[in-house]
Coordinates of C-alpha atoms and ligand atoms in Angstrom, one line a residue:
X53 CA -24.0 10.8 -30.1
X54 CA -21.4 7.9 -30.4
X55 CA -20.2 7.7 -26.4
X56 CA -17.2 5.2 -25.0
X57 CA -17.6 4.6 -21.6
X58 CA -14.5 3.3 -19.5
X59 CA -15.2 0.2 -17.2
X60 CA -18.5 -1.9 -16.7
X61 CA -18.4 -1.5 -12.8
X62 CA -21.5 -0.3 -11.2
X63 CA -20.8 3.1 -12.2
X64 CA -19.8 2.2 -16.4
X65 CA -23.1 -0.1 -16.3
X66 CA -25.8 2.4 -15.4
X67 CA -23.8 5.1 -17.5
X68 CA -24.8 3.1 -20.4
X69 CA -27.9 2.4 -19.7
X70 CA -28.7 6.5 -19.1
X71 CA -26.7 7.4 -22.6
X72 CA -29.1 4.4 -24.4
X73 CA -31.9 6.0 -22.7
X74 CA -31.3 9.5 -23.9
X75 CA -30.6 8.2 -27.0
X76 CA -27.1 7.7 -27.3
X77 CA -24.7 4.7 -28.8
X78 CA -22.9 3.4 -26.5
X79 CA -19.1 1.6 -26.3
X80 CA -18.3 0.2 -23.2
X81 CA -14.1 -0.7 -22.9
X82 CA -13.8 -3.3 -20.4
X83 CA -10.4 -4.6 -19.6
X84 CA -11.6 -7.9 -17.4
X85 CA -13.8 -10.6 -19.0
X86 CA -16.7 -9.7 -16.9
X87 CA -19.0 -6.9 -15.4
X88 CA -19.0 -5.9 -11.8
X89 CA -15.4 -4.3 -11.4
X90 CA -14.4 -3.5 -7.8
X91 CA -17.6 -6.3 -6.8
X92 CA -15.4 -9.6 -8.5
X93 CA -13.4 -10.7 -5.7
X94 CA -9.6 -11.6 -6.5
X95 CA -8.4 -14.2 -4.6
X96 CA -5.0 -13.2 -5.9
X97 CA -2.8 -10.2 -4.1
X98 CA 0.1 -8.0 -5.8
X99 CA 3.5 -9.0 -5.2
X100 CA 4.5 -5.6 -3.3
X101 CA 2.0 -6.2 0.2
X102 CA 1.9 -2.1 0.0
X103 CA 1.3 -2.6 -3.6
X104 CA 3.2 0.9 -4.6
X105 CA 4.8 -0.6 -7.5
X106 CA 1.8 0.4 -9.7
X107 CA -1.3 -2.3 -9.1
X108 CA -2.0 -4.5 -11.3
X109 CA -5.4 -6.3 -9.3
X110 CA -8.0 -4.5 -9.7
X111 CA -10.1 -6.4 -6.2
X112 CA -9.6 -5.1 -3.1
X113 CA -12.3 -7.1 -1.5
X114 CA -11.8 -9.2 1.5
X115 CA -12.8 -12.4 1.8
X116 CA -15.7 -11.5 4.3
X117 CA -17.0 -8.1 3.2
X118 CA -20.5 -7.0 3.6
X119 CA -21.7 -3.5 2.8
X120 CA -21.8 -0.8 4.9
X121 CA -24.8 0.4 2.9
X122 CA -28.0 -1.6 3.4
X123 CA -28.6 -2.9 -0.3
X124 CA -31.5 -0.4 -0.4
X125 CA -29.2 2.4 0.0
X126 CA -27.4 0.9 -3.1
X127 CA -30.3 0.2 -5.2
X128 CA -30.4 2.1 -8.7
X129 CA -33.3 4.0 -8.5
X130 CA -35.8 1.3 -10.5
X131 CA -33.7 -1.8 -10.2
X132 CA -34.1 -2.4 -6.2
X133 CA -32.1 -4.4 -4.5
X134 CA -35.2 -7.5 -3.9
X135 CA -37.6 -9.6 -6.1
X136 CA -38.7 -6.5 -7.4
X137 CA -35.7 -5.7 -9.0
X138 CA -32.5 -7.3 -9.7
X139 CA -32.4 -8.7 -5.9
X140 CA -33.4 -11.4 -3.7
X141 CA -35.2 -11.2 -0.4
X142 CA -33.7 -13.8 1.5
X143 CA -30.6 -11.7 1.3
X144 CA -29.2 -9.8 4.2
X145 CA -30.3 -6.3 4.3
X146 CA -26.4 -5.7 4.5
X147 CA -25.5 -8.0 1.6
X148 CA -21.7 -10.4 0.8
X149 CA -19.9 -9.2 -1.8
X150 CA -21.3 -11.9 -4.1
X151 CA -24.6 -10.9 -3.7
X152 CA -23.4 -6.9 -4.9
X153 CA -22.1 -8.8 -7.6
X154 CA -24.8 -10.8 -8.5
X155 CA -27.2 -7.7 -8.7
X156 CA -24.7 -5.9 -11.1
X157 CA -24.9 -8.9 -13.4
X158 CA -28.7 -9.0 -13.4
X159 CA -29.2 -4.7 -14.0
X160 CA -26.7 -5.8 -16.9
X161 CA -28.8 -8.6 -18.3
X162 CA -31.7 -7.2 -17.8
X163 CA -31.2 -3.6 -19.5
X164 CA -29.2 -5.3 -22.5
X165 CA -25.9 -4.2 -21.7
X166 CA -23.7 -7.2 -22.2
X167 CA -24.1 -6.6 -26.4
X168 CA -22.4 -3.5 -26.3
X169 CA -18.9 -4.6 -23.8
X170 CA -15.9 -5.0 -25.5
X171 CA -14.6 -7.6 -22.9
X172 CA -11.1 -7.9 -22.5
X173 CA -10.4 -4.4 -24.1
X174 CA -7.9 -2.1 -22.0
X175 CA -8.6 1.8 -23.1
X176 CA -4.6 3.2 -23.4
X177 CA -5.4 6.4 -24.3
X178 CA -7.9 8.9 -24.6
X179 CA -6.8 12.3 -27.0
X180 CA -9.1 15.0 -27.9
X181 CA -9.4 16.1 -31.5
X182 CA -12.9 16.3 -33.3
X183 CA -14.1 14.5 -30.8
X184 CA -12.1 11.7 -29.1
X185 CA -9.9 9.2 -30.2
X186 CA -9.9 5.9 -27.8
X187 CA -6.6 3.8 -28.5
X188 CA -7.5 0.4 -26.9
X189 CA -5.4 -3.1 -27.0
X190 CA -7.2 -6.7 -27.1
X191 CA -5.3 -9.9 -27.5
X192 CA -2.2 -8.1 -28.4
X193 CA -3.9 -6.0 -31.0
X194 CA -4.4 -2.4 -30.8
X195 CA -7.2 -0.4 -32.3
X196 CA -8.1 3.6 -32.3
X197 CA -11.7 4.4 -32.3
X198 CA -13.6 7.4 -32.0
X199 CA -16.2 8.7 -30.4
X200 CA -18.1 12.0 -29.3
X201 CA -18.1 12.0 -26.0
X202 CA -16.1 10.0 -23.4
X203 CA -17.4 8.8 -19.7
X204 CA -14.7 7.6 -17.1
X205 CA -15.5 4.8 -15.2
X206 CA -12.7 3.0 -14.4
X207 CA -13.1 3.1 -10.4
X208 CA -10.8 4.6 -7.5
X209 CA -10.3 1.6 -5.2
X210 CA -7.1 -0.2 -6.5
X211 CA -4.1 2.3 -6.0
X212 CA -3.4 1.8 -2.5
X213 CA -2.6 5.3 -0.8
X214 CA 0.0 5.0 1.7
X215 CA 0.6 8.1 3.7
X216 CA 4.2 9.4 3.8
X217 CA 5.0 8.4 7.6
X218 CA 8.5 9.2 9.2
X219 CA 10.4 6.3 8.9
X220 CA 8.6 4.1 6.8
X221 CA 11.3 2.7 4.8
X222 CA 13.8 1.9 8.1
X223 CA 10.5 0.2 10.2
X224 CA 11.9 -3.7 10.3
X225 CA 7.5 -5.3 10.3
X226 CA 5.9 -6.3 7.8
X227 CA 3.8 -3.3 5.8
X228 CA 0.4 -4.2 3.7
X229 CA -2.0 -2.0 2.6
X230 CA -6.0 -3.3 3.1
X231 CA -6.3 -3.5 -1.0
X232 CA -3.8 -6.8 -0.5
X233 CA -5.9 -8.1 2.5
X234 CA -8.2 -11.3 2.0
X235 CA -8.5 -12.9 5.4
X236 CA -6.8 -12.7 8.6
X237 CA -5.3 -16.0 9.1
X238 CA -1.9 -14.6 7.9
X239 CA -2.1 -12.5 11.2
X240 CA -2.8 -15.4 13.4
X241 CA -1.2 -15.0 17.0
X242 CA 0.7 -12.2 16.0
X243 CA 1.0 -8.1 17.0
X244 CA -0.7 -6.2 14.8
X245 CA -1.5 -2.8 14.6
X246 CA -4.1 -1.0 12.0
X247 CA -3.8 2.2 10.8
X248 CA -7.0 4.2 9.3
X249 CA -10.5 5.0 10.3
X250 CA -12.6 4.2 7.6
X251 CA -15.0 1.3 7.4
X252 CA -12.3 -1.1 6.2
X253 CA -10.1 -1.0 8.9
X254 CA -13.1 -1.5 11.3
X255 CA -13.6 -4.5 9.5
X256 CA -10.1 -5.7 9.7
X257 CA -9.4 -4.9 13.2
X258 CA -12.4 -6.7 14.1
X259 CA -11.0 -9.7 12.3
X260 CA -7.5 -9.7 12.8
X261 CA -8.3 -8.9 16.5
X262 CA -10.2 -12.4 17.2
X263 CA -7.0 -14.2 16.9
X264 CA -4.1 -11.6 17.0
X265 CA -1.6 -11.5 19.8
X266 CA -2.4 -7.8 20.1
X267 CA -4.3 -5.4 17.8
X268 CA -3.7 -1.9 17.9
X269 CA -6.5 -0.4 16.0
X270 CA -4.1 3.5 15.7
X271 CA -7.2 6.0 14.6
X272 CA -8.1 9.6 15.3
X273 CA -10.2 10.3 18.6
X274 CA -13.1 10.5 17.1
X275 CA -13.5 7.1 15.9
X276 CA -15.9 4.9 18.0
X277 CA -14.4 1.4 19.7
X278 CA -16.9 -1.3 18.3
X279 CA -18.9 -2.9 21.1
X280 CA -17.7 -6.4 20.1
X281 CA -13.8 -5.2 20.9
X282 CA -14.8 -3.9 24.2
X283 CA -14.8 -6.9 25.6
X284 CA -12.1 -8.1 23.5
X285 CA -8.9 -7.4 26.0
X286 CA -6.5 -7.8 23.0
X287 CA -8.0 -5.0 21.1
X288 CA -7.0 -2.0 22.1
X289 CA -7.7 1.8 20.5
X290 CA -4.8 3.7 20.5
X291 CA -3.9 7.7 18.9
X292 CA -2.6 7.9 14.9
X293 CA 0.7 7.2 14.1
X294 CA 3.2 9.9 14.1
X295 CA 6.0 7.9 12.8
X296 CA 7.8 4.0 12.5
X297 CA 11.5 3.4 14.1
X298 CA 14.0 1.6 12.6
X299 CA 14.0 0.0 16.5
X300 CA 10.7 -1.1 15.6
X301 CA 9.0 1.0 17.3
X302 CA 5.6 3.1 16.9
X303 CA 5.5 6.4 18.0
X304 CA 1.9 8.0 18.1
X305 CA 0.4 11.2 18.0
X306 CA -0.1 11.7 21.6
X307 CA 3.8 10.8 22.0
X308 CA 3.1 6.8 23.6
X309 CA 5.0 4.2 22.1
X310 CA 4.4 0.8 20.3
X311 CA 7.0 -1.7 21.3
X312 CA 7.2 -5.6 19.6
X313 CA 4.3 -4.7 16.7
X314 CA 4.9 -7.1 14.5
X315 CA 2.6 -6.1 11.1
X316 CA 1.5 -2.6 10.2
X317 CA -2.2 -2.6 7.9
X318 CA -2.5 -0.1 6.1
X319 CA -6.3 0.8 5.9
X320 CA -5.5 4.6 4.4
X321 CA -7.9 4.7 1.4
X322 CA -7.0 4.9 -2.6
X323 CA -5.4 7.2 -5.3
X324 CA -7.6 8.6 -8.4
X325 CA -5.3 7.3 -11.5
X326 CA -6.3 7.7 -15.2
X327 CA -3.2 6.1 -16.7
X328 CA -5.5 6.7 -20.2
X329 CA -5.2 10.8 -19.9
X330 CA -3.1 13.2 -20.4
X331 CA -1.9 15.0 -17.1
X332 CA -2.1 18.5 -19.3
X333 CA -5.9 17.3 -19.9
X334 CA -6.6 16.1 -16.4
X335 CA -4.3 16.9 -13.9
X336 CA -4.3 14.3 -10.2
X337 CA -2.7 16.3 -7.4
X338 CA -2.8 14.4 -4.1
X339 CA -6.0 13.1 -4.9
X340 CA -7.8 16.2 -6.6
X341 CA -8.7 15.6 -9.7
X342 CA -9.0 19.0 -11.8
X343 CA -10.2 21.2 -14.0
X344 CA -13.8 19.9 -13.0
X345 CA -16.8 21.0 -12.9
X346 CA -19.2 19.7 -10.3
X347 CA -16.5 16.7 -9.5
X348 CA -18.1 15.5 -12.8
X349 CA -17.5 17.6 -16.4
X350 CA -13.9 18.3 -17.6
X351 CA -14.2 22.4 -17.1
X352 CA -12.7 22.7 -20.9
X353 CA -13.9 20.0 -22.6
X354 CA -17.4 19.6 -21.7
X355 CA -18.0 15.7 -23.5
X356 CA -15.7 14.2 -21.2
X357 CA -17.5 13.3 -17.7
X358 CA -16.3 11.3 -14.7
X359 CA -18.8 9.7 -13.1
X360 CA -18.1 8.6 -9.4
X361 CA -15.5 10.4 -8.0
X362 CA -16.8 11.9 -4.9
X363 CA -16.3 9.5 -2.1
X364 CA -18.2 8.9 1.2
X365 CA -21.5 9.0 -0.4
X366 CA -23.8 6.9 -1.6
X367 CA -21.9 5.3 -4.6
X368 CA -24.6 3.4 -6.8
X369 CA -27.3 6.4 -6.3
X370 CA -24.7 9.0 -7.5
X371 CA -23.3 7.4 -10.4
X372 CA -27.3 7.0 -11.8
X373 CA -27.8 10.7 -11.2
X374 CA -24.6 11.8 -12.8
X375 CA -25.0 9.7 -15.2
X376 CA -28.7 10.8 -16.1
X377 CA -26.8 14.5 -16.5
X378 CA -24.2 13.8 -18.4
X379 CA -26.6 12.0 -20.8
X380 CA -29.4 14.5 -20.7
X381 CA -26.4 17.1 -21.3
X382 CA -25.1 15.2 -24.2
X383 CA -28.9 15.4 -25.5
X384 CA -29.3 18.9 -25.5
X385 CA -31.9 18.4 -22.5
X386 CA -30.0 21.6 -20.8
X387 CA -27.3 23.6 -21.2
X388 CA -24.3 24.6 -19.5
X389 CA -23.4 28.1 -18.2
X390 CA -20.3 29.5 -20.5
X391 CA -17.0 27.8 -20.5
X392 CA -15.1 31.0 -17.7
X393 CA -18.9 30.1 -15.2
X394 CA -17.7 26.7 -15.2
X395 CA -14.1 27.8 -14.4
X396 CA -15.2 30.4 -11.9
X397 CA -17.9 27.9 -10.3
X398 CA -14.9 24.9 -9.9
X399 CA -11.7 27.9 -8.7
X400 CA -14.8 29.3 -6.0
X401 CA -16.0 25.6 -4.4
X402 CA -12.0 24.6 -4.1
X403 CA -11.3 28.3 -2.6
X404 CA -14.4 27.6 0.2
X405 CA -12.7 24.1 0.4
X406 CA -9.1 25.7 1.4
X407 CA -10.9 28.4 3.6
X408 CA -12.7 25.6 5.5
X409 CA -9.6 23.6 5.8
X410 CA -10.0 20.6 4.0
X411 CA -7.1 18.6 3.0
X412 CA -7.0 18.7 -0.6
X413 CA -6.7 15.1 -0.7
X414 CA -11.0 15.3 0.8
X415 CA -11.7 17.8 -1.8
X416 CA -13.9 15.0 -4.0
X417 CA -15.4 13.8 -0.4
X418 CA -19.2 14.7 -0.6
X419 CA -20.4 13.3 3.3
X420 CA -22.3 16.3 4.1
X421 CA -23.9 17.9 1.1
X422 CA -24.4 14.5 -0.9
X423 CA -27.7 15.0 -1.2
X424 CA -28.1 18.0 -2.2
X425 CA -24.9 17.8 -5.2
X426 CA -27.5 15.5 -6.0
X427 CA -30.4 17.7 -6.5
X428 CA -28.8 20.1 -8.0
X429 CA -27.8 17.4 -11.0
X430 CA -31.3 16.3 -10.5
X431 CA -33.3 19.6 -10.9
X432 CA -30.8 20.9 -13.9
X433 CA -31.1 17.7 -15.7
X434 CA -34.6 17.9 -15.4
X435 CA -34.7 14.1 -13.5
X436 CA -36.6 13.2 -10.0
X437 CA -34.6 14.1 -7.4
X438 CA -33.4 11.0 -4.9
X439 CA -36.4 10.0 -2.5
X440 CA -37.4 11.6 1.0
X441 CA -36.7 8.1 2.4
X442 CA -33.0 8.1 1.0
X443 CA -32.1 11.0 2.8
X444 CA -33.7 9.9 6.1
X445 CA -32.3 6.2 5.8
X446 CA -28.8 7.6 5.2
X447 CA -29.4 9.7 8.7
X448 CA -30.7 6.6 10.5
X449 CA -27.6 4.5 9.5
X450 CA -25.0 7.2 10.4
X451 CA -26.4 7.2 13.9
X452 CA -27.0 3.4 13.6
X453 CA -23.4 2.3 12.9
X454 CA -22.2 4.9 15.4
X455 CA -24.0 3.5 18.1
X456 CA -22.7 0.1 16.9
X457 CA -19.8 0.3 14.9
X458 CA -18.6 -3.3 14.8
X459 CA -22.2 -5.1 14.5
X460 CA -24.4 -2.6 12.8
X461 CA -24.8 -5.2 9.8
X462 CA -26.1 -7.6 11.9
X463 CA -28.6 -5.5 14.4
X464 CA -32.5 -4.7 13.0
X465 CA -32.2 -1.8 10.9
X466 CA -35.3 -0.2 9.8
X467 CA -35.3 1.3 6.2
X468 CA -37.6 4.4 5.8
X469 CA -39.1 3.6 2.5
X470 CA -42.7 4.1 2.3
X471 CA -43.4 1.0 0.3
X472 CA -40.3 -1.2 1.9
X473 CA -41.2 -0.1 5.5
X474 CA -40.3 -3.3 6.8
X475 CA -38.2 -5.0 9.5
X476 CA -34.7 -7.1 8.5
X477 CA -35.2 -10.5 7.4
X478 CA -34.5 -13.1 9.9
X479 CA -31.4 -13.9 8.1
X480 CA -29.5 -10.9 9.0
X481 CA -30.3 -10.9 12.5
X482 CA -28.9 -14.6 12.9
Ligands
FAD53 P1 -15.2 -0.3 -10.3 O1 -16.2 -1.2 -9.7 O2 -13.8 -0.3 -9.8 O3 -15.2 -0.6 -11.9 C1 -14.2 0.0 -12.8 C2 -14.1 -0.9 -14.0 O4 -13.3 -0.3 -14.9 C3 -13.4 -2.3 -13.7 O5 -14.2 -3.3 -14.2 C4 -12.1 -2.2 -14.4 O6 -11.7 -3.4 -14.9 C5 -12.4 -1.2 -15.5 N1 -11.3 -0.5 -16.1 C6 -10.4 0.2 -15.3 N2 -9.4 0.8 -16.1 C7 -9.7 0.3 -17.4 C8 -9.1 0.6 -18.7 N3 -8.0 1.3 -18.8 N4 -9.7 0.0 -19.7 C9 -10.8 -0.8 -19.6 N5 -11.4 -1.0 -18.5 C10 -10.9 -0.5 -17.4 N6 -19.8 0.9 -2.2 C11 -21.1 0.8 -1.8 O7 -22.0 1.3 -2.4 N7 -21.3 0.0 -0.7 C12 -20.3 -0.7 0.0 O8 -20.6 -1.4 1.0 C13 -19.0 -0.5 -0.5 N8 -18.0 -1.2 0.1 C14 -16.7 -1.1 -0.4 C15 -15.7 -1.8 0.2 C16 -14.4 -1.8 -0.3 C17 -13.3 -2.6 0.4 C18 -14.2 -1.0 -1.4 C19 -12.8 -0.9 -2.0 C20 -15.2 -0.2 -2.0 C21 -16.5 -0.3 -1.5 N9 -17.5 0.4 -2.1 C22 -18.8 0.3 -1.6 C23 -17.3 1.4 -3.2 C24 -17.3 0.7 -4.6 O9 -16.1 0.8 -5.1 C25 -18.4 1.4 -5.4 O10 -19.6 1.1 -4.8 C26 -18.5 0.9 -6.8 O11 -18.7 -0.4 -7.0 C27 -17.4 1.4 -7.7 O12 -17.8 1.2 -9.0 P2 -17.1 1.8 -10.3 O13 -17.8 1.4 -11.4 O14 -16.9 3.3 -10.1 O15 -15.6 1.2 -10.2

């Protein structure tokens, strides 16, 4: 089959190389002049610090990210993340952002992906017909190809979500979403306060913190302090915020008040967007993404896959066993159940979703059964499932960066592997 894939991110990249495997032409649409996507740090920031006047960067890296994955976690599954694969082994186990990078561009290189990018291509449209149309504009000029099946890849980290607080337009700070954050120097001597609990605005409250006047890290109870801020008497953990004051003022959930904050950081995650599709095809409703069919297949259309949606899992490992799916699918390696299975399958996980009480903004997350989504795309397309090791890694690192929130990259970490069983190399422990 002819298949356009959308973006060559991580996710775009090892799409292509599972269509070419299953025998498939492949298109990749790429809007930037290189591969990597979300790994190319941008310097630049939007105008709008919030960045709710539609984003135009696609980066929302800071200038000092490492991931919170050890590489081997983010390996594709025979391209490691060392001087067996597309790595080096000199690098920390939890690499820089140019390091992520670098890999990306050698798994591109070296499975001959660069000769079929249209660089500098932006997909505006996607329509279904007999098959798909793709409109696309380069250089001003805009061309309509088609194809027979479509993948979306066009990543979920530059939208900055900004939860609809009481008050936000009267609060007199300054507001800025994480996606416009490079490095904390702006924030010198100043009282900040960070909103979010995710790994970012760990990060950034870390950071900002070491040369703030104050830093409010405002997260839900369960969120650990990191060990570094303990001792840290400017850092202080306080309750989510319940709403701004056009005094300036913070109120929090547990009713205490923030007096003289002087920046508010958004760290609050990202919205899905497919600017491409129409919402009658694919519907975006506070971050649910529907009709589909294991977070993956459009439930009506079943040539049109997104690869990478869920969220708090392990991002490089899923999108190489979707993408092996979607491929082997496309191949007529398996088939699907009928078109109303799919529909019923999709209505009964959101209706166990909404029983269990998950906001519908989580329904994509995939923390506690990643795995085994996995094996169930694994065993129906017939592919390996993900490695004993993975699974038992992933635990060891939950407990690990709970114990040690703010210096987990930089403590020994042991990786379960059987044939990587080994301790960190010096350079991550330095
Ligand atoms: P992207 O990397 O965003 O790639 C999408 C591509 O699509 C881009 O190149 C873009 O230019 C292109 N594109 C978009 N729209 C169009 C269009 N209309 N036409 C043509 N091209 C288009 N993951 C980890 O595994 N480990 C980590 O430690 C980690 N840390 C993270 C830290 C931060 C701050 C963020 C924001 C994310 C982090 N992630 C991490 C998640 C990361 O986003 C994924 O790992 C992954 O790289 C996303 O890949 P992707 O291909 O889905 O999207």
């Amino acid at each position: 089959m002819d298949v356009a894939v959308i973006g060559a991110g991580a996710a775009g990249l090892v799409a292509a190389r599972e269509l070419i495997r299953s025998g498939h032409t492949v298109t990749i649409f790429e809007r930037n002049h290189r591969v990597g996507g979300i790994w190319v740090y941008a310097s630049e920031t939007e105008a709008d610090p919030l960045g709710q006047n539609g984003a135009r960067i696609h980066g929302s890296l800071y200038h000092s990210l490492r991931t919170n994955l050890p590489r081997d976690l983010m390996a594709f599954s025979d391209y490691a993340f060392d001087s067996s694969g597309g790595g080096d082994d000199a690098w920390p186990r939890f690499p820089g952002h140019a390091e992520v990078l670098r890999y990306i561009e050698n798994f591109a290189h070296s499975f001959g992906l660069y000769g079929c990018i249209r660089f500098g291509e932006q997909v505006e449209s996607i329509e279904p017909g007999t098959g798909w149309t793709v409109t696309s504009i380069a250089a001003g000029m805009r061309r309509h190809s088609h194809f027979d099946a479509v993948t979306v890849c066009n990543g979920h980290y530059s939208e900055p979500r900004v939860p609809a607080l009481a008050g936000l337009s009267e609060w007199p700070g300054q507001l800025i979403h994480s996606h416009n954050y490079r490095e904390p120097s702006p924030f010198q001597g100043k009282r900040v306060a960070v909103l979010g609990a995710s790994a970012s605005a760990v990060d950034l409250s870390m950071e900002i913190g070491r040369i703030a006047a104050a830093l409010y890290w405002c997260t839900p109870a369960f969120a650990t302090l990191p060990d570094a801020a303990r001792s840290n008497s400017f850092f202080q953990r306080r309750q989510n915020i319940e709403a701004l004051q056009a005094d300036g003022t913070i109120v929090l959930q547990d009713g205490a008040v923030l007096d003289g904050v002087e920046v508010l950081v958004f760290c609050t995650g990202y919205h899905y967007r497919f600017p491409f599709l129409d919402p009658a095809l694919v519907n975006v409703d506070d971050n649910w993404v529907s009709p589909l069919y294991r977070d993956l297949l459009h439930v009506d259309h079943p040539t049109l896959a997104f690869i990478g949606l869920p969220f708090k899992v392990v991002p490089f490992p899923l999108f190489e066993v979707q993408a092996r799916w979607f491929a082997r699918l496309l191949a007529g390696d398996f088939h699907l159940p009928p078109a109303e299975q799919r529909a019923g399958e999709a209505a009964a996980r959101v209706m166990a979703l909404r029983a269990d009480g998950v906001a519908q903004r989580h329904f994509h997350r995939r923390q506690l059964d990643c795995y085994d989504y996995l094996d169930t795309l694994a065993e129906e397309s017939r592919a390996p499932r993900l490695p004993e090791w993975h699974r038992q890694t992933t635990a060891a690192l939950l407990s690990h960066v709970a114990v040690h929130p703010g210096s987990y990259r930089d403590l020994p970490f042991a990786v379960y592997a059987p044939t990587r069983l080994q301790p960190d190399p010096p350079s991550a422990l330095q």
